[in-house]
Amino acid sequence: MTTDVSDLKALTVIMNALRRFNTLDSKMQVSTVLALLEVAVANYKHEDISVQDIEKNVGIKSGAASRNAYYWGEGHQEMTGGYEMITIGFGEDRRKRSLVLTNKGRAFIKDLVNGVQSYGKATG
């Protein structure tokens, strides 16, 4: 098997990004990471995102999507969390809870993106 330097670089960038999540919770599930990233992408695009969108986009059940939202928000009794990186409110459709990054969440995402970008440049 030959090793492509660009593959190795990409894998290293992914590992370093995941390590940032690992510092918060060493038992964090991939769906929990994806839930925050889905909120961040939607916020960057100035689009609304709901728990139902997380459920669909990440491919998890509604209870898990809701727990992940609370995990990144104010916390949930079945998970540790309580990182206050998102707020859970109501948008125009009162049946859907709207998810928005807080200042703390934006700072974490910005740090994550900067780390990925700077590591990619340093190894390029």
Coordinates of N, CA, C and O in Angstrom, one line a residue:
M1 N 0.8 -1.2 0.0 CA 0.0 0.0 0.0 C 0.9 1.2 0.0 O 1.8 1.4 0.8
T2 N 0.7 2.1 -0.9 CA 1.4 3.3 -1.0 C 0.7 4.4 -0.2 O -0.5 4.5 -0.1
T3 N 1.5 5.3 0.4 CA 1.0 6.4 1.2 C 1.0 7.7 0.4 O 2.1 8.1 0.0
D4 N -0.1 8.3 0.3 CA -0.2 9.5 -0.4 C 0.0 10.6 0.7 O -0.8 10.6 1.7
V5 N 0.9 11.5 0.5 CA 1.1 12.6 1.5 C -0.1 13.4 1.7 O -0.4 13.8 2.9
S6 N -0.9 13.7 0.7 CA -2.1 14.5 0.9 C -3.1 13.7 1.7 O -3.9 14.3 2.5
D7 N -3.2 12.4 1.6 CA -4.1 11.6 2.4 C -3.6 11.7 3.9 O -4.5 11.8 4.8
L8 N -2.4 11.5 4.1 CA -1.8 11.6 5.5 C -2.1 13.0 6.1 O -2.5 13.1 7.3
K9 N -1.9 14.0 5.3 CA -2.2 15.4 5.8 C -3.7 15.5 6.2 O -4.0 16.1 7.2
A10 N -4.6 15.1 5.3 CA -6.0 15.2 5.6 C -6.4 14.4 6.8 O -7.1 14.9 7.7
L11 N -5.9 13.2 7.0 CA -6.1 12.4 8.2 C -5.6 13.1 9.5 O -6.3 13.1 10.5
T12 N -4.5 13.7 9.4 CA -3.9 14.4 10.5 C -4.8 15.6 10.9 O -5.0 15.9 12.1
V13 N -5.2 16.3 9.9 CA -6.1 17.5 10.2 C -7.4 17.0 10.8 O -7.9 17.7 11.8
I14 N -8.0 16.0 10.4 CA -9.2 15.4 11.0 C -9.0 15.0 12.4 O -9.8 15.3 13.3
M15 N -7.9 14.3 12.6 CA -7.6 13.9 14.0 C -7.4 15.0 14.9 O -7.9 15.0 16.1
N16 N -6.7 16.1 14.5 CA -6.5 17.2 15.4 C -7.8 18.0 15.7 O -8.0 18.5 16.8
A17 N -8.7 18.0 14.7 CA -10.0 18.7 14.9 C -10.8 17.8 15.9 O -11.4 18.4 16.9
L18 N -10.8 16.5 15.8 CA -11.5 15.7 16.7 C -10.9 15.7 18.1 O -11.7 15.6 19.1
R19 N -9.6 15.9 18.2 CA -9.0 16.1 19.6 C -9.6 17.3 20.3 O -9.6 17.3 21.5
R20 N -9.9 18.3 19.6 CA -10.5 19.5 20.3 C -11.8 19.2 20.9 O -12.1 19.6 22.0
F21 N -12.6 18.3 20.3 CA -13.9 17.8 20.9 C -13.6 16.9 22.1 O -14.3 16.9 23.1
N22 N -12.6 16.1 21.9 CA -12.2 15.1 22.9 C -11.8 15.8 24.2 O -12.0 15.2 25.3
T23 N -11.2 17.0 24.1 CA -10.9 17.7 25.4 C -12.1 18.1 26.2 O -12.0 18.3 27.4
L24 N -13.3 18.3 25.5 CA -14.5 18.6 26.2 C -15.1 17.3 26.9 O -15.5 17.4 28.0
D25 N -15.1 16.2 26.2 CA -15.7 15.0 26.6 C -15.0 13.8 25.9 O -15.3 13.6 24.7
S26 N -14.3 13.0 26.6 CA -13.6 11.9 25.9 C -14.5 10.8 25.5 O -14.1 9.9 24.7
K27 N -15.8 10.8 25.9 CA -16.7 9.8 25.5 C -17.8 10.3 24.5 O -18.8 9.7 24.2
M28 N -17.5 11.5 23.9 CA -18.4 12.1 23.0 C -18.7 11.3 21.8 O -17.7 10.8 21.2
Q29 N -19.9 11.1 21.4 CA -20.3 10.4 20.2 C -20.1 11.2 18.9 O -20.3 12.5 19.0
V30 N -19.9 10.6 17.8 CA -19.8 11.3 16.5 C -21.1 12.1 16.2 O -21.0 13.3 15.8
S31 N -22.2 11.6 16.5 CA -23.5 12.3 16.3 C -23.5 13.6 17.1 O -24.1 14.6 16.6
T32 N -22.9 13.6 18.2 CA -22.9 14.8 19.1 C -22.0 15.9 18.4 O -22.4 17.1 18.4
V33 N -20.9 15.5 17.9 CA -20.0 16.4 17.2 C -20.7 16.9 16.0 O -20.7 18.1 15.7
L34 N -21.3 16.0 15.2 CA -22.0 16.4 14.0 C -23.2 17.4 14.3 O -23.4 18.3 13.5
A35 N -23.8 17.2 15.4 CA -24.9 18.1 15.7 C -24.5 19.6 15.9 O -25.1 20.5 15.3
L36 N -23.3 19.8 16.6 CA -22.8 21.1 16.7 C -22.3 21.7 15.4 O -22.6 22.8 15.0
L37 N -21.7 20.8 14.6 CA -21.2 21.3 13.3 C -22.3 21.6 12.4 O -22.2 22.6 11.6
E38 N -23.5 20.9 12.4 CA -24.6 21.2 11.6 C -25.2 22.6 12.0 O -25.5 23.4 11.1
V39 N -25.2 22.9 13.3 CA -25.7 24.2 13.8 C -24.7 25.3 13.3 O -25.2 26.3 12.8
A40 N -23.5 25.0 13.4 CA -22.5 26.0 12.9 C -22.6 26.3 11.4 O -22.6 27.5 11.0
V41 N -22.7 25.3 10.6 CA -22.8 25.4 9.2 C -24.1 26.3 8.8 O -24.0 27.2 8.0
A42 N -25.2 25.9 9.5 CA -26.4 26.6 9.2 C -26.3 28.1 9.6 O -26.7 29.0 8.9
N43 N -25.7 28.3 10.8 CA -25.5 29.7 11.2 C -24.6 30.5 10.3 O -24.8 31.7 10.0
Y44 N -23.5 29.9 9.8 CA -22.6 30.5 8.9 C -23.3 30.9 7.6 O -23.0 31.9 7.0
K45 N -24.3 30.1 7.2 CA -25.1 30.3 6.0 C -26.3 31.2 6.2 O -27.0 31.5 5.3
H46 N -26.5 31.7 7.5 CA -27.6 32.5 7.9 C -28.9 31.8 7.6 O -29.9 32.4 7.2
E47 N -28.9 30.5 7.9 CA -30.1 29.6 7.7 C -30.6 29.2 9.1 O -29.8 29.0 10.0
D48 N -31.9 29.0 9.2 CA -32.5 28.4 10.4 C -32.2 26.9 10.4 O -32.1 26.3 9.4
I49 N -32.0 26.4 11.6 CA -31.8 25.0 11.8 C -32.6 24.6 13.1 O -32.6 25.3 14.1
S50 N -33.2 23.4 13.0 CA -34.0 23.0 14.1 C -33.5 21.6 14.6 O -32.7 21.0 13.9
V51 N -34.1 21.1 15.7 CA -33.8 19.8 16.2 C -34.2 18.7 15.1 O -33.5 17.8 14.9
Q52 N -35.3 19.0 14.4 CA -35.7 18.1 13.4 C -34.7 18.0 12.2 O -34.5 17.0 11.6
D53 N -34.1 19.2 11.9 CA -33.1 19.2 10.9 C -31.9 18.4 11.3 O -31.3 17.7 10.5
I54 N -31.5 18.5 12.6 CA -30.4 17.7 13.1 C -30.7 16.2 13.0 O -29.9 15.4 12.5
E55 N -31.9 15.8 13.3 CA -32.4 14.5 13.2 C -32.2 13.9 11.8 O -31.6 12.9 11.6
K56 N -32.7 14.7 10.8 CA -32.6 14.3 9.4 C -31.2 14.3 8.9 O -30.7 13.4 8.3
N57 N -30.4 15.4 9.1 CA -29.1 15.6 8.6 C -28.1 14.6 9.2 O -27.2 14.2 8.5
V58 N -28.2 14.3 10.5 CA -27.2 13.5 11.1 C -27.6 12.0 11.1 O -26.8 11.1 11.2
G59 N -29.0 11.8 10.9 CA -29.5 10.4 10.8 C -29.7 9.8 12.1 O -29.3 8.6 12.3
I60 N -30.2 10.5 13.1 CA -30.4 10.0 14.4 C -31.9 10.2 14.7 O -32.6 10.9 14.1
K61 N -32.4 9.5 15.8 CA -33.8 9.6 16.2 C -34.0 10.9 16.9 O -33.1 11.6 17.3
S62 N -35.3 11.3 17.0 CA -35.6 12.6 17.5 C -35.2 12.8 18.9 O -34.7 13.9 19.3
G63 N -35.3 11.8 19.8 CA -34.8 11.9 21.1 C -33.3 12.2 21.2 O -32.9 13.0 22.0
A64 N -32.5 11.5 20.4 CA -31.1 11.7 20.4 C -30.8 13.1 19.9 O -29.9 13.8 20.4
A65 N -31.5 13.5 18.9 CA -31.3 14.9 18.3 C -31.6 16.0 19.4 O -30.8 16.9 19.6
S66 N -32.6 15.8 20.1 CA -33.0 16.7 21.2 C -32.0 16.7 22.3 O -31.6 17.7 22.8
R67 N -31.5 15.5 22.7 CA -30.5 15.4 23.7 C -29.2 16.1 23.3 O -28.5 16.7 24.1
N68 N -28.8 15.9 22.0 CA -27.6 16.6 21.5 C -27.8 18.1 21.6 O -26.8 18.8 21.9
A69 N -29.0 18.6 21.2 CA -29.2 20.0 21.3 C -29.0 20.5 22.7 O -28.3 21.5 23.0
Y70 N -29.6 19.8 23.7 CA -29.5 20.2 25.1 C -28.0 20.0 25.6 O -27.6 20.8 26.4
Y71 N -27.4 19.0 25.1 CA -26.0 18.8 25.5 C -25.1 20.0 25.1 O -24.3 20.5 25.9
W72 N -25.3 20.5 23.9 CA -24.5 21.7 23.5 C -25.1 23.0 24.1 O -24.4 24.0 24.1
G73 N -26.3 22.9 24.6 CA -27.0 24.1 25.2 C -26.8 24.1 26.7 O -25.7 24.2 27.2
E74 N -27.9 24.0 27.4 CA -27.9 24.1 28.8 C -27.6 22.8 29.6 O -27.6 22.8 30.8
G75 N -27.5 21.7 28.8 CA -27.2 20.4 29.5 C -28.5 19.6 29.4 O -29.6 20.0 29.2
H76 N -28.3 18.3 29.7 CA -29.4 17.3 29.7 C -29.1 16.3 30.8 O -28.0 15.9 31.0
Q77 N -30.2 15.9 31.4 CA -30.0 14.9 32.6 C -29.4 13.6 32.2 O -28.8 12.9 33.0
E78 N -29.6 13.2 30.9 CA -29.0 11.9 30.5 C -27.6 12.0 29.9 O -27.0 11.0 29.6
M79 N -27.1 13.2 29.8 CA -25.7 13.4 29.3 C -25.1 14.5 30.1 O -25.7 15.2 30.8
T80 N -23.8 14.5 30.0 CA -23.1 15.6 30.8 C -23.4 16.9 30.1 O -24.4 17.5 30.4
G81 N -22.6 17.4 29.2 CA -22.9 18.6 28.4 C -23.1 19.8 29.3 O -22.4 20.0 30.3
G82 N -24.0 20.7 28.8 CA -24.2 22.0 29.4 C -23.1 23.0 29.0 O -22.6 23.8 29.8
Y83 N -22.6 22.9 27.8 CA -21.5 23.7 27.3 C -21.9 25.1 26.9 O -21.0 25.9 26.6
E84 N -23.2 25.4 26.8 CA -23.7 26.7 26.5 C -23.1 27.2 25.2 O -22.8 28.4 25.1
M85 N -23.0 26.3 24.2 CA -22.5 26.7 22.9 C -23.6 27.0 21.9 O -23.4 27.6 20.8
I86 N -24.8 26.6 22.2 CA -26.0 27.0 21.4 C -27.1 27.4 22.3 O -27.2 27.0 23.5
T87 N -28.0 28.2 21.8 CA -29.3 28.5 22.4 C -30.4 27.8 21.7 O -30.3 27.6 20.5
I88 N -31.4 27.4 22.5 CA -32.5 26.7 21.9 C -33.8 27.6 22.1 O -34.1 27.9 23.2
G89 N -34.3 28.1 21.0 CA -35.4 29.0 21.1 C -36.5 28.6 20.1 O -36.5 27.5 19.5
F90 N -37.4 29.5 19.9 CA -38.4 29.2 18.9 C -38.3 30.2 17.8 O -38.1 31.4 18.0
G91 N -38.4 29.7 16.5 CA -38.4 30.6 15.3 C -39.8 31.0 15.0 O -40.7 31.0 15.8
E92 N -39.9 31.3 13.7 CA -41.2 31.7 13.2 C -42.3 30.6 13.4 O -43.4 30.8 13.7
D93 N -41.9 29.3 13.1 CA -42.8 28.2 13.3 C -42.6 27.7 14.8 O -41.6 27.1 15.1
R94 N -43.5 28.0 15.6 CA -43.4 27.7 17.0 C -43.3 26.3 17.4 O -43.0 25.9 18.5
R95 N -43.6 25.4 16.4 CA -43.5 24.0 16.6 C -42.0 23.5 16.5 O -41.7 22.4 17.0
K96 N -41.2 24.3 15.9 CA -39.8 23.9 15.7 C -38.9 24.8 16.6 O -39.0 26.0 16.7
R97 N -38.0 24.1 17.4 CA -37.1 24.8 18.2 C -35.9 25.2 17.3 O -35.3 24.4 16.6
S98 N -35.5 26.4 17.4 CA -34.4 27.0 16.6 C -33.1 26.9 17.3 O -33.1 27.3 18.5
L99 N -32.1 26.5 16.7 CA -30.8 26.4 17.3 C -29.8 27.4 16.7 O -29.6 27.5 15.5
V100 N -29.2 28.1 17.7 CA -28.3 29.2 17.3 C -27.0 29.1 18.1 O -27.1 28.9 19.3
L101 N -25.8 29.3 17.5 CA -24.6 29.4 18.2 C -24.6 30.6 19.2 O -25.0 31.7 18.8
T102 N -24.1 30.4 20.4 CA -23.8 31.5 21.3 C -22.4 32.1 21.0 O -21.7 31.5 20.1
N103 N -22.1 33.1 21.7 CA -20.7 33.7 21.5 C -19.7 32.6 21.8 O -18.7 32.5 21.1
K104 N -19.9 31.9 22.9 CA -19.0 30.8 23.3 C -18.9 29.7 22.2 O -17.8 29.3 21.8
G105 N -20.0 29.4 21.6 CA -20.1 28.4 20.5 C -19.4 28.9 19.3 O -18.6 28.2 18.6
R106 N -19.6 30.2 18.9 CA -18.9 30.8 17.8 C -17.4 30.8 18.0 O -16.6 30.5 17.1
A107 N -17.0 31.1 19.2 CA -15.5 31.1 19.5 C -14.9 29.7 19.4 O -13.8 29.6 18.9
F108 N -15.6 28.7 19.9 CA -15.1 27.3 19.8 C -15.0 26.9 18.3 O -14.0 26.3 17.9
I109 N -16.1 27.2 17.5 CA -16.0 26.8 16.1 C -14.9 27.6 15.4 O -14.2 27.0 14.6
K110 N -14.8 28.9 15.7 CA -13.7 29.7 15.1 C -12.3 29.1 15.4 O -11.5 29.0 14.5
D111 N -12.1 28.7 16.7 CA -10.9 28.1 17.1 C -10.7 26.8 16.4 O -9.6 26.5 15.9
L112 N -11.7 26.0 16.2 CA -11.6 24.7 15.5 C -11.2 24.9 14.0 O -10.3 24.3 13.5
V113 N -11.9 25.9 13.4 CA -11.6 26.2 12.0 C -10.2 26.7 11.8 O -9.5 26.3 10.9
N114 N -9.8 27.6 12.7 CA -8.5 28.2 12.6 C -7.4 27.1 12.8 O -6.4 27.1 12.1
G115 N -7.7 26.2 13.7 CA -6.7 25.1 13.9 C -6.6 24.2 12.7 O -5.5 23.8 12.4
V116 N -7.7 23.9 12.1 CA -7.7 23.1 10.9 C -7.0 23.8 9.8 O -6.1 23.2 9.1
Q117 N -7.3 25.1 9.6 CA -6.7 25.8 8.5 C -5.2 26.0 8.7 O -4.4 25.9 7.8
S118 N -4.8 26.4 9.9 CA -3.4 26.6 10.2 C -2.6 25.3 10.1 O -1.4 25.3 9.6
Y119 N -3.2 24.2 10.6 CA -2.4 23.0 10.5 C -2.3 22.5 9.1 O -1.2 22.1 8.7
G120 N -3.3 22.7 8.3 CA -3.3 22.4 6.9 C -2.2 23.2 6.1 O -1.5 22.7 5.3
K121 N -2.1 24.5 6.5 CA -1.0 25.3 5.9 C 0.4 24.9 6.3 O 1.3 24.9 5.5
A122 N 0.5 24.6 7.6 CA 1.8 24.2 8.1 C 2.4 23.0 7.5 O 3.6 22.8 7.4
T123 N 1.5 22.1 7.2 CA 1.9 20.8 6.7 C 1.9 20.7 5.1 O 2.2 19.7 4.6
G124 N 1.5 21.8 4.5 CA 1.3 21.8 3.1 C 2.6 22.1 2.4 O 3.4 21.7 1.7

